[in-house]
PDB file of C-alpha atoms in Angstrom:
ATOM      1  CA  MET R  17      -0.499  -0.162   0.104  1.00 69.00           C
ATOM      2  CA  ARG R  18       2.633   2.510   0.852  1.00 75.00           C
ATOM      3  CA  GLU R  19       3.832   2.394  -3.149  1.00 76.00           C
ATOM      4  CA  LEU R  20       0.156   3.098  -4.379  1.00 72.00           C
ATOM      5  CA  TYR R  21       0.582   6.161  -2.129  1.00 75.00           C
ATOM      6  CA  SER R  22       4.167   7.220  -3.114  1.00 81.00           C
ATOM      7  CA  THR R  23       3.246   6.665  -7.057  1.00 81.00           C
ATOM      8  CA  SER R  24      -0.061   8.732  -6.149  1.00 80.00           C
ATOM      9  CA  VAL R  25       2.288  11.670  -4.209  1.00 83.00           C
ATOM     10  CA  GLY R  26       4.805  11.390  -7.203  1.00 85.00           C
ATOM     11  CA  ALA R  27       2.045  11.667 -10.007  1.00 84.00           C
ATOM     12  CA  GLY R  28       0.371  14.840  -7.731  1.00 84.00           C
ATOM     13  CA  LEU R  29       3.611  16.146  -7.539  1.00 85.00           C
ATOM     14  CA  ALA R  30       4.633  15.884 -11.053  1.00 87.00           C
ATOM     15  CA  THR R  31       1.050  17.364 -12.116  1.00 87.00           C
ATOM     16  CA  PHE R  32       1.950  20.748 -10.875  1.00 88.00           C
ATOM     17  CA  LEU R  33       5.557  20.606 -11.058  1.00 89.00           C
ATOM     18  CA  GLY R  34       4.782  19.928 -14.780  1.00 86.00           C
ATOM     19  CA  ARG R  35       3.116  23.440 -14.827  1.00 84.00           C
ATOM     20  CA  CYS R  36       6.236  25.314 -13.646  1.00 85.00           C
ATOM     21  CA  GLY R  37       8.215  24.703 -17.020  1.00 83.00           C
ATOM     22  CA  ASN R  38       8.905  28.140 -17.426  1.00 86.00           C
ATOM     23  CA  PHE R  39      10.824  27.994 -14.706  1.00 89.00           C
ATOM     24  CA  TRP R  40      13.502  25.032 -15.339  1.00 89.00           C
ATOM     25  CA  TRP R  41      12.976  22.942 -18.276  1.00 88.00           C
ATOM     26  CA  GLY R  42      13.471  19.544 -16.294  1.00 88.00           C
ATOM     27  CA  PHE R  43       9.892  20.662 -15.028  1.00 88.00           C
ATOM     28  CA  GLU R  44       8.651  20.804 -18.777  1.00 88.00           C
ATOM     29  CA  LEU R  45       9.990  17.311 -19.560  1.00 89.00           C
ATOM     30  CA  LEU R  46       6.424  16.504 -16.718  1.00 88.00           C
ATOM     31  CA  ASP R  47       4.216  17.809 -18.374  1.00 85.00           C
ATOM     32  CA  HIS R  48       4.380  15.410 -21.207  1.00 87.00           C
ATOM     33  CA  PRO R  49       3.098  11.898 -19.409  1.00 88.00           C
ATOM     34  CA  ARG R  50      -0.265  13.530 -18.302  1.00 87.00           C
ATOM     35  CA  GLY R  51      -2.405  10.611 -19.482  1.00 88.00           C
ATOM     36  CA  GLN R  52      -0.397   7.837 -17.501  1.00 89.00           C
ATOM     37  CA  TYR R  53      -0.804  10.571 -14.337  1.00 88.00           C
ATOM     38  CA  CYS R  54      -4.401  10.386 -14.583  1.00 88.00           C
ATOM     39  CA  LEU R  55      -4.145   6.338 -15.055  1.00 89.00           C
ATOM     40  CA  ILE R  56      -2.299   6.034 -11.709  1.00 87.00           C
ATOM     41  CA  LEU R  57      -4.369   8.814  -9.928  1.00 88.00           C
ATOM     42  CA  LEU R  58      -7.482   7.075 -10.858  1.00 88.00           C
ATOM     43  CA  ALA R  59      -6.352   3.456  -9.830  1.00 86.00           C
ATOM     44  CA  ALA R  60      -5.220   5.104  -6.523  1.00 84.00           C
ATOM     45  CA  ILE R  61      -8.110   6.740  -6.145  1.00 84.00           C
ATOM     46  CA  ALA R  62     -10.334   3.363  -6.714  1.00 85.00           C
ATOM     47  CA  ILE R  63      -8.097   0.915  -4.864  1.00 83.00           C
ATOM     48  CA  ASN R  64      -7.771   3.599  -1.451  1.00 80.00           C
ATOM     49  CA  ARG R  65     -11.959   3.578  -2.121  1.00 80.00           C
ATOM     50  CA  ILE R  66     -12.269  -0.140  -1.856  1.00 82.00           C
ATOM     51  CA  LEU R  67      -9.396  -1.372   0.623  1.00 80.00           C
ATOM     52  CA  PHE R  68     -10.326   1.448   2.880  1.00 76.00           C
ATOM     53  CA  PRO R  69     -13.695   3.407   2.517  1.00 75.00           C
ATOM     54  CA  ARG R  70     -13.364   5.315   5.640  1.00 76.00           C
ATOM     55  CA  THR R  71      -9.805   6.970   4.678  1.00 72.00           C
ATOM     56  CA  ARG R  72     -11.155  10.459   3.273  1.00 72.00           C
ATOM     57  CA  TRP R  73      -6.962  11.943   2.750  1.00 71.00           C
ATOM     58  CA  MET R  74      -6.801   9.883  -0.757  1.00 72.00           C
ATOM     59  CA  TRP R  75      -9.437  12.398  -2.212  1.00 75.00           C
ATOM     60  CA  VAL R  76      -6.907  14.783  -2.141  1.00 81.00           C
ATOM     61  CA  PHE R  77      -6.210  13.335  -5.233  1.00 84.00           C
ATOM     62  CA  LEU R  78      -8.722  14.600  -6.847  1.00 85.00           C
ATOM     63  CA  MET R  79      -7.092  18.215  -7.677  1.00 88.00           C
ATOM     64  CA  PRO R  80      -4.058  16.821  -9.487  1.00 89.00           C
ATOM     65  CA  LEU R  81      -6.798  14.285 -11.387  1.00 89.00           C
ATOM     66  CA  ALA R  82      -8.612  17.294 -12.166  1.00 89.00           C
ATOM     67  CA  LEU R  83      -6.156  19.631 -13.459  1.00 89.00           C
ATOM     68  CA  ASN R  84      -4.964  16.634 -15.919  1.00 89.00           C
ATOM     69  CA  LEU R  85      -8.353  15.967 -17.495  1.00 90.00           C
ATOM     70  CA  VAL R  86      -8.773  19.546 -17.996  1.00 91.00           C
ATOM     71  CA  LEU R  87      -5.955  20.299 -19.782  1.00 88.00           C
ATOM     72  CA  MET R  88      -5.851  16.557 -21.690  1.00 88.00           C
ATOM     73  CA  LEU R  89     -10.155  16.631 -22.862  1.00 88.00           C
ATOM     74  CA  PRO R  90      -9.918  19.465 -25.182  1.00 86.00           C
ATOM     75  CA  LEU R  91      -7.504  17.519 -27.174  1.00 85.00           C
ATOM     76  CA  PHE R  92     -10.409  14.609 -27.931  1.00 86.00           C
ATOM     77  CA  PHE R  93     -12.781  17.302 -29.274  1.00 83.00           C
ATOM     78  CA  PRO R  94     -12.260  18.674 -32.180  1.00 76.00           C
ATOM     79  CA  SER R  95     -12.513  22.492 -32.681  1.00 74.00           C
ATOM     80  CA  ALA R  96     -15.097  24.676 -33.850  1.00 72.00           C
ATOM     81  CA  ILE R  97     -12.992  26.368 -36.609  1.00 71.00           C
ATOM     82  CA  ALA R  98     -14.006  26.196 -39.890  1.00 68.00           C
ATOM     83  CA  SER R  99     -11.838  26.097 -42.515  1.00 65.00           C
ATOM     84  CA  PRO R 100     -11.698  27.968 -45.783  1.00 68.00           C
ATOM     85  CA  GLU R 101     -14.092  25.979 -48.487  1.00 69.00           C
ATOM     86  CA  THR R 102     -11.055  26.868 -50.641  1.00 67.00           C
ATOM     87  CA  THR R 103      -7.714  26.211 -49.551  1.00 67.00           C
ATOM     88  CA  GLU R 104      -4.366  25.613 -51.089  1.00 74.00           C
ATOM     89  CA  THR R 105      -2.543  22.856 -49.933  1.00 80.00           C
ATOM     90  CA  LEU R 106       1.244  22.200 -50.362  1.00 86.00           C
ATOM     91  CA  ARG R 107       2.631  18.589 -50.641  1.00 90.00           C
ATOM     92  CA  VAL R 108       6.109  17.806 -49.350  1.00 93.00           C
ATOM     93  CA  LEU R 109       7.636  14.790 -49.641  1.00 93.00           C
ATOM     94  CA  HIS R 110      10.719  14.344 -46.998  1.00 94.00           C
ATOM     95  CA  PHE R 111      12.504  11.328 -47.941  1.00 91.00           C
ATOM     96  CA  ASN R 112      15.662  10.284 -45.729  1.00 92.00           C
ATOM     97  CA  LEU R 113      17.487   8.012 -48.531  1.00 89.00           C
ATOM     98  CA  ASP R 114      20.046   6.346 -46.356  1.00 86.00           C
ATOM     99  CA  ARG R 115      23.406   7.061 -47.442  1.00 83.00           C
ATOM    100  CA  HIS R 116      24.278   3.254 -47.238  1.00 88.00           C
ATOM    101  CA  ASN R 117      21.068   1.979 -49.120  1.00 88.00           C
ATOM    102  CA  THR R 118      21.531   0.977 -53.069  1.00 88.00           C
ATOM    103  CA  ASN R 119      17.894   0.412 -53.671  1.00 89.00           C
ATOM    104  CA  PHE R 120      18.448   3.452 -56.570  1.00 89.00           C
ATOM    105  CA  THR R 121      15.480   2.348 -58.926  1.00 90.00           C
ATOM    106  CA  GLY R 122      12.881   1.594 -56.044  1.00 90.00           C
ATOM    107  CA  VAL R 123      13.846   4.749 -54.559  1.00 90.00           C
ATOM    108  CA  ALA R 124      13.481   6.446 -58.044  1.00 90.00           C
ATOM    109  CA  GLY R 125      10.387   4.752 -58.699  1.00 90.00           C
ATOM    110  CA  TYR R 126       8.681   5.880 -55.252  1.00 91.00           C
ATOM    111  CA  ILE R 127       9.528   9.375 -55.622  1.00 92.00           C
ATOM    112  CA  GLU R 128       8.310   9.639 -59.272  1.00 90.00           C
ATOM    113  CA  GLN R 129       5.158   8.365 -58.344  1.00 89.00           C
ATOM    114  CA  THR R 130       4.221  10.530 -55.283  1.00 88.00           C
ATOM    115  CA  PRO R 131       2.578  13.937 -56.606  1.00 89.00           C
ATOM    116  CA  ALA R 132       4.390  16.395 -54.329  1.00 90.00           C
ATOM    117  CA  ASP R 133       5.138  20.221 -54.414  1.00 91.00           C
ATOM    118  CA  ILE R 134       8.234  20.096 -52.935  1.00 94.00           C
ATOM    119  CA  VAL R 135      10.939  17.070 -52.326  1.00 94.00           C
ATOM    120  CA  PHE R 136      12.796  17.188 -49.758  1.00 96.00           C
ATOM    121  CA  LEU R 137      15.729  14.907 -49.504  1.00 94.00           C
ATOM    122  CA  GLN R 138      18.290  14.057 -46.948  1.00 95.00           C
ATOM    123  CA  GLU R 139      21.787  11.350 -46.706  1.00 93.00           C
ATOM    124  CA  VAL R 140      22.346  12.601 -50.242  1.00 93.00           C
ATOM    125  CA  THR R 141      25.834  11.131 -51.792  1.00 93.00           C
ATOM    126  CA  PRO R 142      27.222  12.548 -54.831  1.00 94.00           C
ATOM    127  CA  THR R 143      26.163   8.759 -55.915  1.00 93.00           C
ATOM    128  CA  TRP R 144      22.534   9.506 -54.916  1.00 92.00           C
ATOM    129  CA  LEU R 145      22.127  12.890 -56.522  1.00 93.00           C
ATOM    130  CA  SER R 146      23.655  11.773 -60.249  1.00 93.00           C
ATOM    131  CA  GLU R 147      20.768   8.577 -59.570  1.00 92.00           C
ATOM    132  CA  ILE R 148      17.810  10.528 -58.892  1.00 92.00           C
ATOM    133  CA  GLU R 149      18.732  12.837 -61.522  1.00 93.00           C
ATOM    134  CA  SER R 150      19.020  10.050 -63.667  1.00 93.00           C
ATOM    135  CA  GLN R 151      16.523   8.519 -63.215  1.00 92.00           C
ATOM    136  CA  VAL R 152      13.736  11.139 -61.995  1.00 91.00           C
ATOM    137  CA  SER R 153      11.991  12.412 -64.779  1.00 91.00           C
ATOM    138  CA  ARG R 154       9.145  14.125 -62.761  1.00 92.00           C
ATOM    139  CA  TYR R 155      11.409  16.671 -60.790  1.00 93.00           C
ATOM    140  CA  GLU R 156      14.281  18.865 -61.422  1.00 92.00           C
ATOM    141  CA  VAL R 157      17.167  19.543 -58.745  1.00 93.00           C
ATOM    142  CA  ARG R 158      17.029  22.903 -57.679  1.00 93.00           C
ATOM    143  CA  PHE R 159      19.176  22.911 -55.052  1.00 94.00           C
ATOM    144  CA  SER R 160      21.705  19.895 -54.012  1.00 93.00           C
ATOM    145  CA  ARG R 161      24.453  20.000 -51.280  1.00 95.00           C
ATOM    146  CA  PRO R 162      25.692  16.173 -51.597  1.00 93.00           C
ATOM    147  CA  GLN R 163      28.214  15.055 -49.025  1.00 93.00           C
ATOM    148  CA  ASN R 164      29.518  11.114 -48.312  1.00 91.00           C
ATOM    149  CA  ASP R 165      28.692  11.694 -44.672  1.00 89.00           C
ATOM    150  CA  SER R 166      25.037  12.143 -43.772  1.00 86.00           C
ATOM    151  CA  GLN R 167      24.410  15.815 -44.220  1.00 91.00           C
ATOM    152  CA  GLY R 168      23.968  16.079 -47.663  1.00 92.00           C
ATOM    153  CA  VAL R 169      20.567  17.081 -49.139  1.00 95.00           C
ATOM    154  CA  ALA R 170      18.634  18.597 -51.845  1.00 95.00           C
ATOM    155  CA  LEU R 171      15.772  20.021 -52.963  1.00 95.00           C
ATOM    156  CA  LEU R 172      13.497  19.165 -56.114  1.00 94.00           C
ATOM    157  CA  VAL R 173      10.872  20.356 -57.575  1.00 93.00           C
ATOM    158  CA  PRO R 174       8.512  19.432 -60.448  1.00 91.00           C
ATOM    159  CA  VAL R 175       9.296  20.057 -63.963  1.00 88.00           C
ATOM    160  CA  GLU R 176       5.483  20.938 -64.860  1.00 83.00           C
ATOM    161  CA  PRO R 177       3.638  22.019 -61.938  1.00 73.00           C
ATOM    162  CA  THR R 178       1.479  19.022 -59.978  1.00 63.00           C
ATOM    163  CA  PRO R 179      -2.235  20.099 -59.895  1.00 63.00           C
ATOM    164  CA  ASN R 180      -3.820  20.686 -56.612  1.00 57.00           C
ATOM    165  CA  PRO R 181      -6.929  18.618 -56.198  1.00 56.00           C
ATOM    166  CA  SER R 182      -8.452  21.311 -54.073  1.00 52.00           C
ATOM    167  CA  THR R 183      -8.103  24.244 -55.842  1.00 48.00           C
ATOM    168  CA  GLY R 184      -7.037  23.373 -59.199  1.00 46.00           C
ATOM    169  CA  PRO R 185      -2.432  24.324 -60.617  1.00 44.00           C
ATOM    170  CA  LYS R 186      -2.800  27.343 -59.012  1.00 48.00           C
ATOM    171  CA  LEU R 187       0.685  26.752 -57.158  1.00 43.00           C
ATOM    172  CA  ASP R 188       4.041  26.710 -58.815  1.00 50.00           C
ATOM    173  CA  PRO R 189       6.441  25.303 -56.726  1.00 48.00           C
ATOM    174  CA  THR R 190       9.056  26.006 -59.391  1.00 48.00           C
ATOM    175  CA  ARG R 191       9.129  29.775 -59.171  1.00 46.00           C
ATOM    176  CA  LEU R 192      10.600  28.625 -55.867  1.00 42.00           C
ATOM    177  CA  PRO R 193      13.918  31.779 -55.770  1.00 40.00           C
ATOM    178  CA  MET R 194      16.704  28.874 -55.591  1.00 41.00           C
ATOM    179  CA  LYS R 195      19.256  28.081 -58.271  1.00 43.00           C
ATOM    180  CA  SER R 196      21.313  24.770 -58.221  1.00 44.00           C
ATOM    181  CA  ASN R 197      24.630  24.676 -57.263  1.00 47.00           C
ATOM    182  CA  THR R 198      24.955  20.942 -58.787  1.00 46.00           C
TER     183      THR R 198
END
């Protein structure tokens, strides 16, 4: 029973200290597992109520439980903000090539099939860059910085603007103000 009380006190303290994240970053870490705090506090209250019905001090843990529920429950209900009827969407493909991967054809096929307005590639090596440029015809390399370690990057845009399903072909990512340095 001592473990139950210790865990409940810990969850209650963590609930309140998690709200003090502005004072120290360590308190901010306590702000994340609110669902687990709720489960611990609910279990402690229920077990205490069943085993010790006359003990009333355990109800003190209703306050941190209520605080956690007040902070969590709005996340489960949709907001009342309506989205505009016509919205432009930007489709982005962010792909980690894995510099040790040698499946050039599979990756190039995936990039070729994916309708994206902007393609970001990471872990781009000089070998990967030449394979992408030779096998992917739908996109052009607008910016690249290939490296032999895992720090290489590339930005690709469609050769022809892709039609946006919600608004038509208004979005033209090929007009990005970047020049290729390849």
